[in-house]
Tab-separated table of C-alpha atoms and ligand atoms in Angstrom:
chain	number	residue	atom	x	y	z
A	46	MET	CA	28.401	18.180	-58.352
A	47	LYS	CA	25.591	15.843	-59.262
A	48	ILE	CA	25.492	12.368	-57.706
A	49	ASP	CA	24.504	9.642	-60.185
A	50	LEU	CA	22.633	6.397	-59.627
A	51	PRO	CA	25.260	3.729	-60.358
A	52	LYS	CA	24.485	0.690	-62.477
A	53	LEU	CA	23.978	-2.439	-60.367
A	54	PRO	CA	26.680	-5.131	-60.701
A	55	TYR	CA	24.053	-7.821	-61.453
A	56	ALA	CA	21.102	-8.332	-63.810
A	57	PRO	CA	17.574	-7.394	-62.594
A	58	ASP	CA	16.608	-11.086	-62.371
A	59	ALA	CA	19.881	-12.223	-60.761
A	60	LEU	CA	18.625	-12.134	-57.160
A	61	MET	CA	15.518	-14.258	-57.753
A	62	PRO	CA	13.680	-15.636	-55.906
A	63	ALA	CA	14.833	-13.614	-52.876
A	64	ILE	CA	14.274	-10.307	-54.702
A	65	SER	CA	12.251	-10.165	-57.939
A	66	PRO	CA	13.098	-8.082	-61.040
A	67	LEU	CA	9.977	-5.962	-60.383
A	68	THR	CA	11.213	-5.100	-56.884
A	69	ILE	CA	14.641	-4.206	-58.289
A	70	GLU	CA	12.949	-2.021	-60.912
A	71	LYS	CA	10.806	-0.174	-58.357
A	72	HIS	CA	13.058	-0.209	-55.300
A	73	TYR	CA	16.295	0.689	-57.096
A	74	GLY	CA	15.059	2.218	-60.362
A	75	VAL	CA	12.327	4.356	-58.781
A	76	HIS	CA	12.756	4.781	-54.993
A	77	THR	CA	16.553	4.961	-54.879
A	78	ARG	CA	16.651	7.158	-57.983
A	79	ASN	CA	14.119	9.531	-56.403
A	80	TYR	CA	16.197	9.912	-53.221
A	81	ILE	CA	19.251	10.742	-55.343
A	82	ASN	CA	17.333	13.185	-57.562
A	83	THR	CA	15.871	14.980	-54.529
A	84	LEU	CA	19.304	15.056	-52.871
A	85	ASN	CA	20.780	16.672	-56.008
A	86	GLU	CA	18.017	19.308	-56.078
A	87	LEU	CA	18.382	20.114	-52.370
A	88	LYS	CA	22.178	20.406	-52.294
A	89	ALA	CA	22.601	22.388	-55.546
A	90	GLY	CA	24.119	25.804	-54.819
A	91	THR	CA	24.595	25.073	-51.086
A	92	GLU	CA	27.697	24.389	-48.960
A	93	PHE	CA	26.933	20.663	-49.377
A	94	ASP	CA	27.234	20.661	-53.166
A	95	ASP	CA	30.911	19.661	-53.378
A	96	MET	CA	30.877	17.207	-50.462
A	97	GLY	CA	30.968	13.454	-50.903
A	98	LEU	CA	27.840	11.541	-49.916
A	99	ASP	CA	29.420	10.317	-46.621
A	100	GLU	CA	30.146	13.858	-45.529
A	101	ILE	CA	26.669	15.095	-46.421
A	102	VAL	CA	25.141	12.301	-44.318
A	103	ARG	CA	27.381	13.233	-41.360
A	104	LYS	CA	26.796	16.988	-41.559
A	105	SER	CA	23.230	17.524	-42.774
A	106	ASP	CA	19.858	17.389	-41.074
A	107	GLY	CA	16.167	17.612	-41.936
A	108	LYS	CA	15.049	16.923	-45.493
A	109	LEU	CA	18.585	16.990	-46.894
A	110	PHE	CA	19.723	14.383	-44.354
A	111	ASN	CA	16.696	12.190	-45.055
A	112	ASN	CA	17.385	12.089	-48.795
A	113	ALA	CA	21.194	11.892	-48.549
A	114	SER	CA	21.057	9.117	-45.966
A	115	GLN	CA	18.385	7.192	-47.860
A	116	ALA	CA	20.573	7.441	-50.992
A	117	TRP	CA	23.612	6.217	-49.017
A	118	ASN	CA	21.694	3.415	-47.288
A	119	HIS	CA	20.191	2.087	-50.526
A	120	LEU	CA	23.531	1.994	-52.367
A	121	PHE	CA	25.031	0.178	-49.368
A	122	TYR	CA	22.127	-2.283	-49.371
A	123	PHE	CA	22.007	-3.065	-53.093
A	124	PHE	CA	25.775	-3.407	-53.522
A	125	GLN	CA	26.098	-6.106	-50.819
A	126	PHE	CA	24.144	-8.681	-52.835
A	127	SER	CA	25.302	-11.080	-55.515
A	128	PRO	CA	23.805	-14.166	-57.188
A	129	ASP	CA	27.078	-16.040	-56.630
A	130	GLY	CA	28.569	-14.456	-53.529
A	131	ILE	CA	30.402	-16.065	-50.622
A	132	LYS	CA	27.782	-17.695	-48.366
A	133	GLU	CA	29.629	-17.579	-45.031
A	134	PRO	CA	32.025	-15.087	-43.485
A	135	SER	CA	35.556	-16.152	-42.574
A	136	GLY	CA	38.684	-14.588	-41.071
A	137	LYS	CA	38.526	-11.630	-38.706
A	138	LEU	CA	34.817	-10.972	-39.204
A	139	ARG	CA	33.864	-14.598	-38.530
A	140	GLU	CA	35.968	-14.604	-35.383
A	141	ALA	CA	34.245	-11.438	-34.137
A	142	ILE	CA	30.762	-12.834	-34.922
A	143	ASP	CA	31.491	-16.135	-33.167
A	144	ALA	CA	33.043	-14.393	-30.153
A	145	GLN	CA	30.234	-11.869	-29.704
A	146	PHE	CA	27.147	-13.794	-30.802
A	147	GLY	CA	28.147	-17.430	-30.202
A	148	SER	CA	27.732	-18.618	-33.787
A	149	LEU	CA	26.799	-17.423	-37.251
A	150	ASP	CA	23.291	-18.862	-36.837
A	151	GLU	CA	22.787	-17.038	-33.532
A	152	PHE	CA	23.968	-13.822	-35.149
A	153	LYS	CA	21.562	-14.256	-38.084
A	154	LYS	CA	18.673	-14.905	-35.696
A	155	LYS	CA	19.440	-11.775	-33.650
A	156	PHE	CA	19.781	-9.711	-36.842
A	157	GLU	CA	16.471	-10.980	-38.223
A	158	ASP	CA	14.780	-10.329	-34.853
A	159	ALA	CA	16.036	-6.742	-34.873
A	160	GLY	CA	14.532	-6.303	-38.336
A	161	LYS	CA	11.257	-7.976	-37.366
A	162	THR	CA	10.734	-5.925	-34.217
A	163	LEU	CA	11.539	-2.516	-35.686
A	164	PHE	CA	8.180	-0.749	-35.675
A	165	GLY	CA	7.435	1.169	-38.859
A	166	SER	CA	10.034	2.020	-41.505
A	167	GLY	CA	13.770	1.754	-41.121
A	168	TRP	CA	16.910	-0.316	-41.384
A	169	VAL	CA	18.639	-3.016	-39.386
A	170	TRP	CA	22.385	-2.563	-39.265
A	171	LEU	CA	25.576	-4.368	-38.427
A	172	ALA	CA	28.151	-1.749	-37.477
A	173	ASP	CA	31.433	-1.640	-35.595
A	174	ASP	CA	33.330	0.811	-33.407
A	175	ALA	CA	36.991	1.864	-33.593
A	176	GLU	CA	38.030	-1.361	-31.802
A	177	GLY	CA	36.130	-3.606	-34.203
A	178	LYS	CA	33.399	-4.437	-31.682
A	179	LEU	CA	30.181	-5.352	-33.526
A	180	PHE	CA	26.739	-3.881	-32.914
A	181	ILE	CA	23.316	-4.856	-34.271
A	182	LEU	CA	21.276	-1.657	-34.460
A	183	GLN	CA	17.759	-0.687	-35.425
A	184	GLY	CA	17.515	2.608	-37.293
A	185	LYS	CA	14.234	4.410	-37.861
A	186	ASN	CA	13.445	5.993	-41.224
A	187	ALA	CA	16.727	7.187	-42.790
A	188	GLU	CA	19.015	6.687	-39.768
A	189	ASN	CA	22.616	5.641	-40.384
A	190	PRO	CA	25.166	4.440	-37.753
A	191	MET	CA	27.733	6.947	-39.085
A	192	THR	CA	25.843	9.663	-37.219
A	193	LYS	CA	26.600	7.758	-33.978
A	194	ASP	CA	30.311	7.455	-34.858
A	195	LEU	CA	29.904	3.794	-35.732
A	196	ARG	CA	30.914	2.285	-39.048
A	197	PRO	CA	28.213	0.551	-41.100
A	198	ILE	CA	29.131	-2.957	-42.277
A	199	MET	CA	25.840	-4.465	-43.456
A	200	THR	CA	22.201	-3.418	-43.691
A	201	PHE	CA	18.781	-4.908	-44.438
A	202	ASP	CA	16.088	-2.466	-45.558
A	203	VAL	CA	12.854	-2.980	-43.639
A	204	TRP	CA	10.814	-0.239	-45.280
A	205	GLU	CA	7.697	-1.893	-46.652
A	206	HIS	CA	8.655	-0.954	-50.233
A	207	ALA	CA	11.631	-3.346	-49.919
A	208	TYR	CA	9.460	-6.476	-49.586
A	209	TYR	CA	5.785	-5.770	-50.236
A	210	ILE	CA	5.760	-6.838	-53.913
A	211	ASP	CA	7.511	-10.166	-53.261
A	212	TYR	CA	6.398	-11.038	-49.737
A	213	PHE	CA	3.245	-8.943	-49.142
A	214	ASN	CA	3.428	-8.178	-45.387
A	215	ARG	CA	5.723	-11.099	-44.468
A	216	ARG	CA	8.768	-9.100	-43.390
A	217	ASP	CA	10.199	-12.061	-41.467
A	218	GLU	CA	10.313	-14.225	-44.607
A	219	TYR	CA	11.953	-11.444	-46.590
A	220	LEU	CA	14.640	-10.951	-43.936
A	221	HIS	CA	15.349	-14.683	-43.787
A	222	ARG	CA	15.706	-14.981	-47.573
A	223	LEU	CA	18.232	-12.141	-47.849
A	224	TRP	CA	20.965	-14.431	-46.479
A	225	ASP	CA	20.663	-16.423	-49.744
A	226	ILE	CA	21.901	-13.457	-51.807
A	227	LEU	CA	24.181	-11.694	-49.323
A	228	ASP	CA	27.804	-11.723	-50.504
A	229	TRP	CA	29.849	-12.160	-47.314
A	230	ASN	CA	32.956	-11.225	-49.257
A	231	VAL	CA	31.602	-7.661	-49.526
A	232	ILE	CA	30.804	-7.604	-45.796
A	233	GLU	CA	34.251	-8.965	-44.850
A	234	ASN	CA	35.921	-6.299	-46.985
A	235	ARG	CA	33.918	-3.544	-45.289
A	236	TYR	CA	35.019	-4.876	-41.889
A	237	ALA	CA	38.665	-5.381	-42.865
A	238	VAL	CA	39.451	-1.792	-43.912
B	286	MN	MN1	14.253	1.040	-49.485
């Protein structure tokens, strides 16, 4: 069963200036598509072929894991943005952020720091455990919190291909600007389930 690259719910220029149309074209249209194409080639005719993407990420390793998890991570990343999203969390998620990190600003600073200090390629994650306790995690390369029995809630891609066109090597600026396009409604819904 082939996995398709879904159409993004916004126009290629909708996330400007935080993310340019050229970055969307390359990062989603080329990099993400390539991970999905390679995943489809690798899983065809294997025990993984009829599994959903979540299950493949949980059960695979090596090259298949790298491509499946990169596909998963990129869909999770691109579908959390919106040009007119909710700019601050509320409800249960806001309460958990305030209780664990002191304030939304403190949380954002810690999240950005985790992204800044991750050496090399990877992802910074917000995840929770079965009790709803939040964790900020650094993940190298294709890592995903699901493999540690944590549930992903939000992620910022810190592979260089995510920011090099728009920010050159200024990863910190890129991370800071992503708050402008993050739709907290999406994040709240992920936490509420
Ligand atoms: Mn990426």
